[in-house]
Every structure is written in C-alpha cells, then in structure tokens.
C-alpha cells in the first residue's frame, strides 16, 4: 500500500510540474517539456495525454522543425472553464467573467444604495448569476468565485469587520458557496488589487510592491519578495487606518486621525460638498474643464495621499507603490502633488529607486485579482488530483 501511495503521489507531483510548464511556456512540445522539467520523455507523454483527456491541454499539431520531424505543440486550454471575480465595494459591486488565463469575457457593474447584508447579498447573487449565464459550453463550467471585500477576512472566508460597510461577522464564503455550489475565495479588496496588478498590470515582474487602493476608504496590499504578505493573523494591509493626525477626526474603526479620513474618495467628496458636487464623476469633469476650486481639492487629496505613501516607503522600502481603485481616475490632478509630497517626506535612500505608478487595470485591479484567486484554486486542485 505504501508503494502504491508513493506512486500516486509521484504522479500528482509530476502532473503539476508538466501543467506548470505548459502554463508558463506554451506553446511547446513534449520534448521541450522533458528538457525543461528533467522528466523522461515517456513520463511526459503519458502525463500530457492525461491532461489532454481532461481537457486542460490541447495538441495544436506540428510546429516548426529545427531539423527532422516537426514536433507537435501543446497549449493550455484556457476555455475549458471559467471563473467569476467580484469586487464588493462600499457603493458598487463590480463583476467579471474570465477564462482560465484571466482574460475577461464579460463584466457587469451594479450600484449599491444600501449596506443591509441581505440586500447586498441579493445583488451579489444577481451579479454572479448574470455572469454565470454567459459561460459558453465547456468541460468544467464555473470553476470558482473570487471576491474582494473592504474589510478584515478570516481563513474561513468570513468578514470579521468592514467599517465602511458597517458589517461584522458575516460568513460570506459559506453563503455564496451554498448558493452556487463551487469553491469561493474571499480576501481583502486591496490584497486582491495587489494580486491583480502583479499578475496583469503595473506590478508584473516586480518583487516588492505596495498596492494602495483609494476608494471610499483606503486599503493596502503588500507584495514582498513576490509573495502577498498577510501578517501573523492574516489581517495586514489596513494602512488606511494609520494615524496621520494624533488628535484628528474620529474614524468608524475606533481610531482617530486615520489616513483614509483625509486622502480617500470619501474625504474628497466631503470637501467638495460645499461646492455643490456629490460624486467623483462630476469632480473629474470639472477638473477637466479647469475649475480652479476643484483642482485645488484634488491637489490637497494628492498631498494627503503622499503623506501616507511616504510613511509606507519609509517602513517597507518597496520598488514601487501602485495607486489604484476609483481615485486612479484622478491621476492627472493628484499625481504631481502626491509625488512632490513623497519626494519631500520620504527618506532619500528609500526613494532612490522608488517608482510611484498608477494601476494599469484602473479601477479593475481588485476584480482581476479576485478572478485570479478562483483560477489559482482550481488549477491547484487539478494539479493535486493528478488528473
């Protein structure tokens, strides 16, 4: 029994190695997989056939010859299943449907006008179901759902505390899994955004990066040495609740003087209310038309963002800081003030090689990262099963 068990384990490990090679380097031949992995050609051929039989790999037919017989090339079958990614914001739900390589094939956005859990969950279900109905015929259908949320999430996928939603102890993963019957991954929205930018956006190939999600509140996702850092309890990244004013305004988190009270979209809207503006779209339009008062507000927000980012730079010494979520749309009017403030406040050696970037995925960083979570969980399952 031990020998049989060992053989099954070896097959699972080798299957994972072969699938990883296809995912990373395709199109490539069986011989090239053997060369890259060190597995013998007979083992590779057997495992490739299993992957083909399980609809994860496609044989594209003969490729270019380097002399002799043309090798058949292999490609990952990204359309064999689909994932849903959700960004559950404070005033919106954004959803996408992607193939198994993360390419977006459908999307939807809903406006939230209440934070009542049952009503938000109902809208969440509607969003997911509308995306699920758009899945083409395929072997695996919906493989999983990833959701980014603005709050603390435990390892069971329960939202422990989301101050800007006024939520606590909401078992969201269990609720969604019961409804849709597929694996669900829940994480903090900023962590999902960091993953989205690392995989698909401005953070590609960068070892140390801090993603700053600036929406109604502020959250941060930290990629350190190419890995998402979550801290001892899994709750790292709540840098929006750093105090930047010791005797500042009270925050719903229980602290006071929190960074997000002065540098978020919500802070901007509070300051813009006396000018007659009540949404970001209107402010962006006014800024584009050269409204001096609105431009000054954006400058103030850029400076406040720079204060917090300078603190982040001094603590973590990252290669890049990436600004994302809704305020990414204001890059043209906050970027200069933000950069000036970081240049003035961050330690010289820390900012020497630092780049401050704005998210390539715009306000979609988190939803792309959430879909990646679902894809990654599915592929890990398939690798572990030995297909």
Short mmCIF file of C-alpha atoms in Angstrom, two decimals:
data_model
loop_
_atom_site.label_atom_id
_atom_site.label_comp_id
_atom_site.label_asym_id
_atom_site.label_seq_id
_atom_site.Cartn_x
_atom_site.Cartn_y
_atom_site.Cartn_z
CA UNK A 1 0.00 0.00 0.00
CA UNK A 2 2.85 2.33 0.79
CA UNK A 3 4.39 1.75 -2.64
CA UNK A 4 1.05 2.38 -4.36
CA UNK A 5 0.57 5.54 -2.33
CA UNK A 6 4.07 6.72 -3.17
CA UNK A 7 3.48 6.15 -6.89
CA UNK A 8 0.21 8.10 -6.78
CA UNK A 9 1.97 10.98 -5.01
CA UNK A 10 4.78 10.99 -7.55
CA UNK A 11 2.23 11.11 -10.38
CA UNK A 12 0.46 14.09 -8.78
CA UNK A 13 3.75 15.92 -8.36
CA UNK A 14 4.85 15.21 -11.92
CA UNK A 15 1.44 16.21 -13.30
CA UNK A 16 1.76 19.55 -11.51
CA UNK A 17 5.25 20.03 -12.96
CA UNK A 18 4.09 19.32 -16.51
CA UNK A 19 1.00 21.52 -16.23
CA UNK A 20 3.12 24.34 -14.81
CA UNK A 21 5.49 24.05 -17.78
CA UNK A 22 2.58 24.31 -20.21
CA UNK A 23 1.09 27.28 -18.34
CA UNK A 24 4.39 29.16 -18.27
CA UNK A 25 5.99 28.34 -21.59
CA UNK A 26 3.34 27.21 -24.11
CA UNK A 27 3.25 26.65 -26.97
CA UNK A 28 5.90 23.94 -26.52
CA UNK A 29 6.47 20.32 -27.44
CA UNK A 30 6.64 17.19 -25.31
CA UNK A 31 10.40 17.10 -25.89
CA UNK A 32 10.73 20.69 -24.68
CA UNK A 33 8.73 19.86 -21.54
CA UNK A 34 11.12 16.98 -20.90
CA UNK A 35 14.11 19.29 -21.33
CA UNK A 36 12.69 21.97 -19.03
CA UNK A 37 11.50 19.65 -16.27
CA UNK A 38 14.04 16.83 -16.31
CA UNK A 39 11.28 14.24 -16.60
CA UNK A 40 11.87 11.45 -19.10
CA UNK A 41 10.02 11.60 -22.41
CA UNK A 42 7.83 8.57 -21.73
CA UNK A 43 6.59 10.06 -18.44
CA UNK A 44 5.92 13.40 -20.10
CA UNK A 45 3.98 11.78 -22.95
CA UNK A 46 1.81 9.82 -20.52
CA UNK A 47 1.07 12.84 -18.32
CA UNK A 48 0.38 15.07 -21.34
CA UNK A 49 -2.14 12.55 -22.61
CA UNK A 50 -3.90 12.62 -19.21
CA UNK A 51 -4.04 16.43 -19.39
CA UNK A 52 -5.42 16.27 -22.93
CA UNK A 53 -8.03 13.70 -21.88
CA UNK A 54 -9.05 16.01 -19.03
CA UNK A 55 -9.44 18.99 -21.39
CA UNK A 56 -6.66 21.05 -19.77
CA UNK A 57 -4.17 20.87 -22.62
CA UNK A 58 -4.70 20.95 -26.40
CA UNK A 59 -2.44 19.46 -29.06
CA UNK A 60 -2.04 22.17 -31.70
CA UNK A 61 -0.42 19.89 -34.26
CA UNK A 62 3.01 20.20 -35.87
CA UNK A 63 5.11 23.29 -35.21
CA UNK A 64 8.32 24.50 -36.85
CA UNK A 65 11.06 21.93 -37.30
CA UNK A 66 14.62 22.53 -36.13
CA UNK A 67 15.71 19.62 -38.28
CA UNK A 68 13.96 16.31 -38.58
CA UNK A 69 10.36 15.54 -37.74
CA UNK A 70 8.13 18.51 -36.82
CA UNK A 71 7.12 18.34 -33.13
CA UNK A 72 3.51 18.66 -32.06
CA UNK A 73 2.98 21.76 -29.94
CA UNK A 74 0.89 21.91 -26.79
CA UNK A 75 -1.24 24.76 -25.44
CA UNK A 76 -3.20 25.26 -22.23
CA UNK A 77 -6.96 25.13 -22.86
CA UNK A 78 -7.99 28.38 -21.22
CA UNK A 79 -11.58 27.98 -22.43
CA UNK A 80 -12.14 24.66 -20.63
CA UNK A 81 -13.60 26.52 -17.65
CA UNK A 82 -14.45 29.99 -16.39
CA UNK A 83 -14.11 31.97 -13.17
CA UNK A 84 -16.07 34.86 -11.68
CA UNK A 85 -14.27 37.71 -9.94
CA UNK A 86 -16.14 40.17 -7.73
CA UNK A 87 -15.07 43.49 -6.23
CA UNK A 88 -17.59 44.21 -3.48
CA UNK A 89 -17.14 47.93 -2.88
CA UNK A 90 -18.80 50.33 -0.49
CA UNK A 91 -21.09 51.78 -3.15
CA UNK A 92 -20.82 49.27 -6.01
CA UNK A 93 -20.45 45.63 -7.00
CA UNK A 94 -18.15 45.02 -9.95
CA UNK A 95 -18.03 41.55 -11.51
CA UNK A 96 -16.16 39.89 -14.35
CA UNK A 97 -16.19 36.50 -16.05
CA UNK A 98 -12.77 35.24 -17.18
CA UNK A 99 -11.30 32.21 -18.84
CA UNK A 100 -8.63 30.15 -17.05
CA UNK A 101 -5.87 32.53 -18.11
CA UNK A 102 -7.69 35.52 -16.66
CA UNK A 103 -8.85 37.04 -19.95
CA UNK A 104 -12.10 38.97 -19.38
CA UNK A 105 -15.03 37.73 -21.46
CA UNK A 106 -17.92 39.52 -19.70
CA UNK A 107 -18.40 42.14 -17.00
CA UNK A 108 -21.08 43.85 -15.00
CA UNK A 109 -21.30 46.72 -12.50
CA UNK A 110 -24.12 47.41 -10.03
CA UNK A 111 -24.66 50.40 -7.76
CA UNK A 112 -25.15 49.73 -4.05
CA UNK A 113 -27.61 52.03 -2.30
CA UNK A 114 -27.77 50.13 0.98
CA UNK A 115 -25.38 48.23 3.24
CA UNK A 116 -28.02 45.88 4.65
CA UNK A 117 -26.40 42.45 4.41
CA UNK A 118 -29.40 40.62 2.96
CA UNK A 119 -29.94 43.22 0.23
CA UNK A 120 -26.25 43.40 -0.69
CA UNK A 121 -26.07 39.59 -0.84
CA UNK A 122 -29.15 39.56 -3.09
CA UNK A 123 -27.47 41.97 -5.52
CA UNK A 124 -24.26 39.96 -5.30
CA UNK A 125 -26.15 36.81 -6.27
CA UNK A 126 -27.76 38.63 -9.20
CA UNK A 127 -24.35 39.80 -10.45
CA UNK A 128 -22.78 36.34 -10.20
CA UNK A 129 -25.77 34.62 -11.79
CA UNK A 130 -25.85 37.05 -14.72
CA UNK A 131 -22.17 36.32 -15.39
CA UNK A 132 -22.62 32.56 -14.97
CA UNK A 133 -25.32 32.55 -17.63
CA UNK A 134 -22.77 33.87 -20.14
CA UNK A 135 -20.39 30.91 -19.77
CA UNK A 136 -20.01 29.11 -23.12
CA UNK A 137 -20.35 25.34 -23.33
CA UNK A 138 -17.16 23.88 -21.82
CA UNK A 139 -15.98 20.85 -19.82
CA UNK A 140 -15.70 22.49 -16.38
CA UNK A 141 -18.22 25.34 -16.45
CA UNK A 142 -17.90 27.71 -13.50
CA UNK A 143 -14.77 26.58 -11.62
CA UNK A 144 -14.92 29.07 -8.78
CA UNK A 145 -15.69 32.55 -7.49
CA UNK A 146 -13.25 35.06 -6.01
CA UNK A 147 -14.47 38.05 -4.02
CA UNK A 148 -12.56 41.08 -2.74
CA UNK A 149 -14.17 42.94 0.17
CA UNK A 150 -13.26 46.17 2.02
CA UNK A 151 -12.54 44.69 5.44
CA UNK A 152 -10.89 42.04 7.60
CA UNK A 153 -11.42 38.47 6.40
CA UNK A 154 -10.51 35.31 8.30
CA UNK A 155 -9.30 31.98 6.92
CA UNK A 156 -12.90 30.69 6.76
CA UNK A 157 -13.91 33.48 4.38
CA UNK A 158 -15.95 35.35 6.99
CA UNK A 159 -15.89 39.15 7.04
CA UNK A 160 -14.93 39.94 10.62
CA UNK A 161 -15.09 43.70 10.34
CA UNK A 162 -15.79 46.04 7.41
CA UNK A 163 -16.26 49.51 8.93
CA UNK A 164 -17.25 51.27 5.71
CA UNK A 165 -20.00 48.68 5.13
CA UNK A 166 -20.93 48.55 8.83
CA UNK A 167 -20.54 44.75 8.63
CA UNK A 168 -19.17 42.36 11.22
CA UNK A 169 -19.12 38.56 11.46
CA UNK A 170 -20.66 37.91 8.02
CA UNK A 171 -19.86 34.33 6.79
CA UNK A 172 -19.79 35.40 3.15
CA UNK A 173 -17.91 32.42 1.73
CA UNK A 174 -20.35 29.93 3.23
CA UNK A 175 -23.31 31.98 1.98
CA UNK A 176 -22.01 32.15 -1.61
CA UNK A 177 -20.82 28.53 -1.72
CA UNK A 178 -24.21 27.31 -0.57
CA UNK A 179 -25.92 29.28 -3.33
CA UNK A 180 -23.62 28.41 -6.25
CA UNK A 181 -22.04 25.10 -5.27
CA UNK A 182 -18.48 25.98 -6.33
CA UNK A 183 -15.37 26.92 -4.32
CA UNK A 184 -15.32 30.55 -3.18
CA UNK A 185 -12.27 32.56 -2.13
CA UNK A 186 -12.74 35.73 -0.06
CA UNK A 187 -9.95 38.23 0.61
CA UNK A 188 -9.46 41.86 1.41
CA UNK A 189 -10.09 44.04 -1.65
CA UNK A 190 -6.64 45.64 -1.52
CA UNK A 191 -4.94 42.23 -1.40
CA UNK A 192 -6.96 41.24 -4.46
CA UNK A 193 -5.94 44.51 -6.14
CA UNK A 194 -2.27 43.82 -5.41
CA UNK A 195 -2.63 40.38 -6.99
CA UNK A 196 -4.44 41.85 -9.99
CA UNK A 197 -1.67 44.36 -10.66
CA UNK A 198 1.09 41.81 -10.06
CA UNK A 199 -0.45 39.30 -12.49
CA UNK A 200 -1.99 41.55 -15.12
CA UNK A 201 -0.91 45.15 -14.56
CA UNK A 202 1.78 47.59 -13.45
CA UNK A 203 3.32 45.19 -10.92
CA UNK A 204 4.32 42.44 -13.36
CA UNK A 205 7.81 41.14 -12.57
CA UNK A 206 8.36 43.48 -9.59
CA UNK A 207 9.48 41.78 -6.36
CA UNK A 208 8.45 44.37 -3.75
CA UNK A 209 5.37 46.45 -4.33
CA UNK A 210 2.68 48.10 -2.25
CA UNK A 211 -0.74 48.49 -3.83
CA UNK A 212 -2.77 51.38 -2.38
CA UNK A 213 -6.50 51.07 -3.03
CA UNK A 214 -8.04 54.53 -2.80
CA UNK A 215 -11.83 54.43 -2.90
CA UNK A 216 -14.37 55.37 -0.24
CA UNK A 217 -11.69 54.19 2.19
CA UNK A 218 -8.03 53.25 1.78
CA UNK A 219 -6.57 49.77 1.93
CA UNK A 220 -3.18 48.37 1.00
CA UNK A 221 -1.96 45.06 -0.37
CA UNK A 222 1.71 44.23 0.13
CA UNK A 223 3.71 42.03 -2.23
CA UNK A 224 7.09 41.38 -0.57
CA UNK A 225 9.67 39.17 -2.28
CA UNK A 226 6.99 38.33 -4.89
CA UNK A 227 4.61 36.94 -2.24
CA UNK A 228 1.47 38.50 -0.78
CA UNK A 229 2.23 39.42 2.83
CA UNK A 230 -0.74 38.90 5.15
CA UNK A 231 0.79 39.06 8.63
CA UNK A 232 0.54 36.70 11.59
CA UNK A 233 -3.27 36.73 11.70
CA UNK A 234 -3.87 37.32 8.00
CA UNK A 235 -5.04 40.89 8.56
CA UNK A 236 -2.12 43.01 7.36
CA UNK A 237 -2.64 45.91 4.99
CA UNK A 238 -5.02 48.13 6.95
CA UNK A 239 -2.74 51.11 6.45
CA UNK A 240 -5.72 53.34 5.71
CA UNK A 241 -6.11 53.35 9.47
CA UNK A 242 -2.66 54.67 10.21
CA UNK A 243 -2.98 57.84 12.25
CA UNK A 244 -1.58 60.83 10.40
CA UNK A 245 -3.09 63.29 12.89
CA UNK A 246 -2.70 62.44 16.57
CA UNK A 247 -5.81 64.41 17.57
CA UNK A 248 -7.62 64.05 14.28
CA UNK A 249 -11.20 63.21 13.36
CA UNK A 250 -12.77 60.06 14.85
CA UNK A 251 -12.95 57.07 12.50
CA UNK A 252 -15.54 54.29 12.36
CA UNK A 253 -12.73 51.83 13.07
CA UNK A 254 -12.44 53.27 16.60
CA UNK A 255 -9.19 55.14 15.95
CA UNK A 256 -8.84 58.82 15.17
CA UNK A 257 -6.88 60.82 12.61
CA UNK A 258 -6.85 57.86 10.19
CA UNK A 259 -5.20 58.40 6.81
CA UNK A 260 -8.36 57.49 4.88
CA UNK A 261 -10.27 60.32 6.59
CA UNK A 262 -8.06 62.82 4.73
CA UNK A 263 -6.98 61.12 1.50
CA UNK A 264 -9.82 58.92 0.22
CA UNK A 265 -12.62 59.43 -2.28
CA UNK A 266 -14.92 59.95 0.70
CA UNK A 267 -12.65 62.70 2.04
CA UNK A 268 -12.70 64.37 -1.37
CA UNK A 269 -16.49 64.24 -1.56
CA UNK A 270 -16.85 65.71 1.94
CA UNK A 271 -14.65 68.64 0.98
CA UNK A 272 -16.43 69.07 -2.37
CA UNK A 273 -19.95 69.16 -0.92
CA UNK A 274 -19.91 72.95 -0.22
CA UNK A 275 -19.01 73.45 -3.89
CA UNK A 276 -22.14 71.56 -4.97
CA UNK A 277 -20.50 68.28 -6.06
CA UNK A 278 -21.63 64.91 -4.75
CA UNK A 279 -19.84 62.35 -6.91
CA UNK A 280 -16.41 61.66 -8.35
CA UNK A 281 -17.62 61.80 -11.96
CA UNK A 282 -18.74 65.40 -11.57
CA UNK A 283 -15.46 66.39 -9.95
CA UNK A 284 -13.41 64.75 -12.67
CA UNK A 285 -15.42 66.58 -15.31
CA UNK A 286 -14.95 69.91 -13.51
CA UNK A 287 -11.22 69.31 -13.16
CA UNK A 288 -11.01 68.53 -16.86
CA UNK A 289 -12.67 71.89 -17.55
CA UNK A 290 -10.08 73.68 -15.40
CA UNK A 291 -12.26 74.52 -12.38
CA UNK A 292 -9.72 76.12 -10.02
CA UNK A 293 -11.52 75.23 -6.77
CA UNK A 294 -11.87 71.58 -7.79
CA UNK A 295 -8.26 71.41 -8.96
CA UNK A 296 -7.21 72.73 -5.55
CA UNK A 297 -9.23 69.98 -3.84
CA UNK A 298 -7.56 67.31 -5.93
CA UNK A 299 -4.18 68.84 -5.08
CA UNK A 300 -4.99 68.61 -1.36
CA UNK A 301 -6.02 64.96 -1.72
CA UNK A 302 -2.82 64.24 -3.65
CA UNK A 303 -0.79 65.78 -0.84
CA UNK A 304 -2.65 63.80 1.81
CA UNK A 305 -2.07 60.61 -0.17
CA UNK A 306 1.60 61.49 -0.41
CA UNK A 307 1.88 61.79 3.38
CA UNK A 308 0.69 58.22 3.89
CA UNK A 309 2.68 56.85 0.96
CA UNK A 310 5.87 58.47 2.31
CA UNK A 311 5.28 56.59 5.58
CA UNK A 312 4.80 53.35 3.63
CA UNK A 313 8.03 53.98 1.70
CA UNK A 314 9.97 54.65 4.89
CA UNK A 315 8.70 51.43 6.51
CA UNK A 316 8.78 48.95 3.61
CA UNK A 317 11.32 50.38 1.13
CA UNK A 318 9.41 48.95 -1.88
CA UNK A 319 10.41 49.02 -5.53
CA UNK A 320 7.06 50.56 -6.47
CA UNK A 321 3.90 51.93 -4.93
CA UNK A 322 0.84 51.45 -7.14
CA UNK A 323 -2.21 53.67 -6.64
CA UNK A 324 -5.46 52.04 -7.71
CA UNK A 325 -9.26 51.85 -7.34
CA UNK A 326 -11.58 54.78 -8.10
CA UNK A 327 -9.08 57.58 -7.37
CA UNK A 328 -6.81 56.12 -10.04
CA UNK A 329 -9.09 58.05 -12.41
CA UNK A 330 -7.80 61.34 -10.95
CA UNK A 331 -4.14 60.65 -11.77
CA UNK A 332 -3.84 63.77 -13.91
CA UNK A 333 -4.85 66.02 -10.99
CA UNK A 334 -3.40 64.28 -7.93
CA UNK A 335 -0.19 62.81 -9.35
CA UNK A 336 2.06 65.86 -9.16
CA UNK A 337 1.09 66.81 -5.59
CA UNK A 338 1.45 63.19 -4.48
CA UNK A 339 4.94 62.89 -6.00
CA UNK A 340 6.09 66.23 -4.54
CA UNK A 341 4.96 65.19 -1.08
CA UNK A 342 6.70 61.82 -1.22
CA UNK A 343 9.88 63.50 -2.50
CA UNK A 344 9.76 65.89 0.44
CA UNK A 345 8.84 63.41 3.19
CA UNK A 346 10.34 60.02 2.30
CA UNK A 347 13.91 59.20 3.29
CA UNK A 348 16.32 59.87 0.44
CA UNK A 349 17.81 56.37 0.33
CA UNK A 350 14.35 54.80 0.35
CA UNK A 351 13.07 56.83 -2.57
CA UNK A 352 16.26 56.50 -4.63
CA UNK A 353 14.93 53.71 -6.86
CA UNK A 354 11.27 54.10 -5.98
CA UNK A 355 8.60 54.45 -8.65
CA UNK A 356 5.09 55.64 -7.92
CA UNK A 357 2.73 54.18 -10.51
CA UNK A 358 -0.99 54.25 -11.15
CA UNK A 359 -2.76 50.94 -11.66
CA UNK A 360 -2.76 49.71 -15.27
CA UNK A 361 -6.01 47.91 -14.57
CA UNK A 362 -7.55 51.15 -13.30
CA UNK A 363 -10.50 50.50 -11.04
CA UNK A 364 -10.50 46.83 -12.11
CA UNK A 365 -7.34 45.70 -10.28
CA UNK A 366 -9.26 44.05 -7.44
CA UNK A 367 -11.79 42.27 -9.63
CA UNK A 368 -8.99 40.87 -11.82
CA UNK A 369 -7.17 39.70 -8.70
CA UNK A 370 -10.34 38.12 -7.31
CA UNK A 371 -10.82 36.12 -10.51
CA UNK A 372 -7.17 35.06 -10.31
CA UNK A 373 -7.83 33.65 -6.82
CA UNK A 374 -10.59 31.43 -8.21
CA UNK A 375 -8.46 30.30 -11.17
CA UNK A 376 -5.48 29.57 -8.93
CA UNK A 377 -7.58 27.48 -6.55
CA UNK A 378 -8.98 25.43 -9.45
CA UNK A 379 -5.58 24.80 -11.00
CA UNK A 380 -4.12 23.83 -7.61
CA UNK A 381 -6.95 21.33 -7.20
CA UNK A 382 -6.31 19.87 -10.65
CA UNK A 383 -2.57 19.59 -10.02
CA UNK A 384 -3.20 17.91 -6.68
CA UNK A 385 -5.63 15.43 -8.16
CA UNK A 386 -3.13 14.06 -10.68
CA UNK A 387 -5.99 14.45 -13.23
#
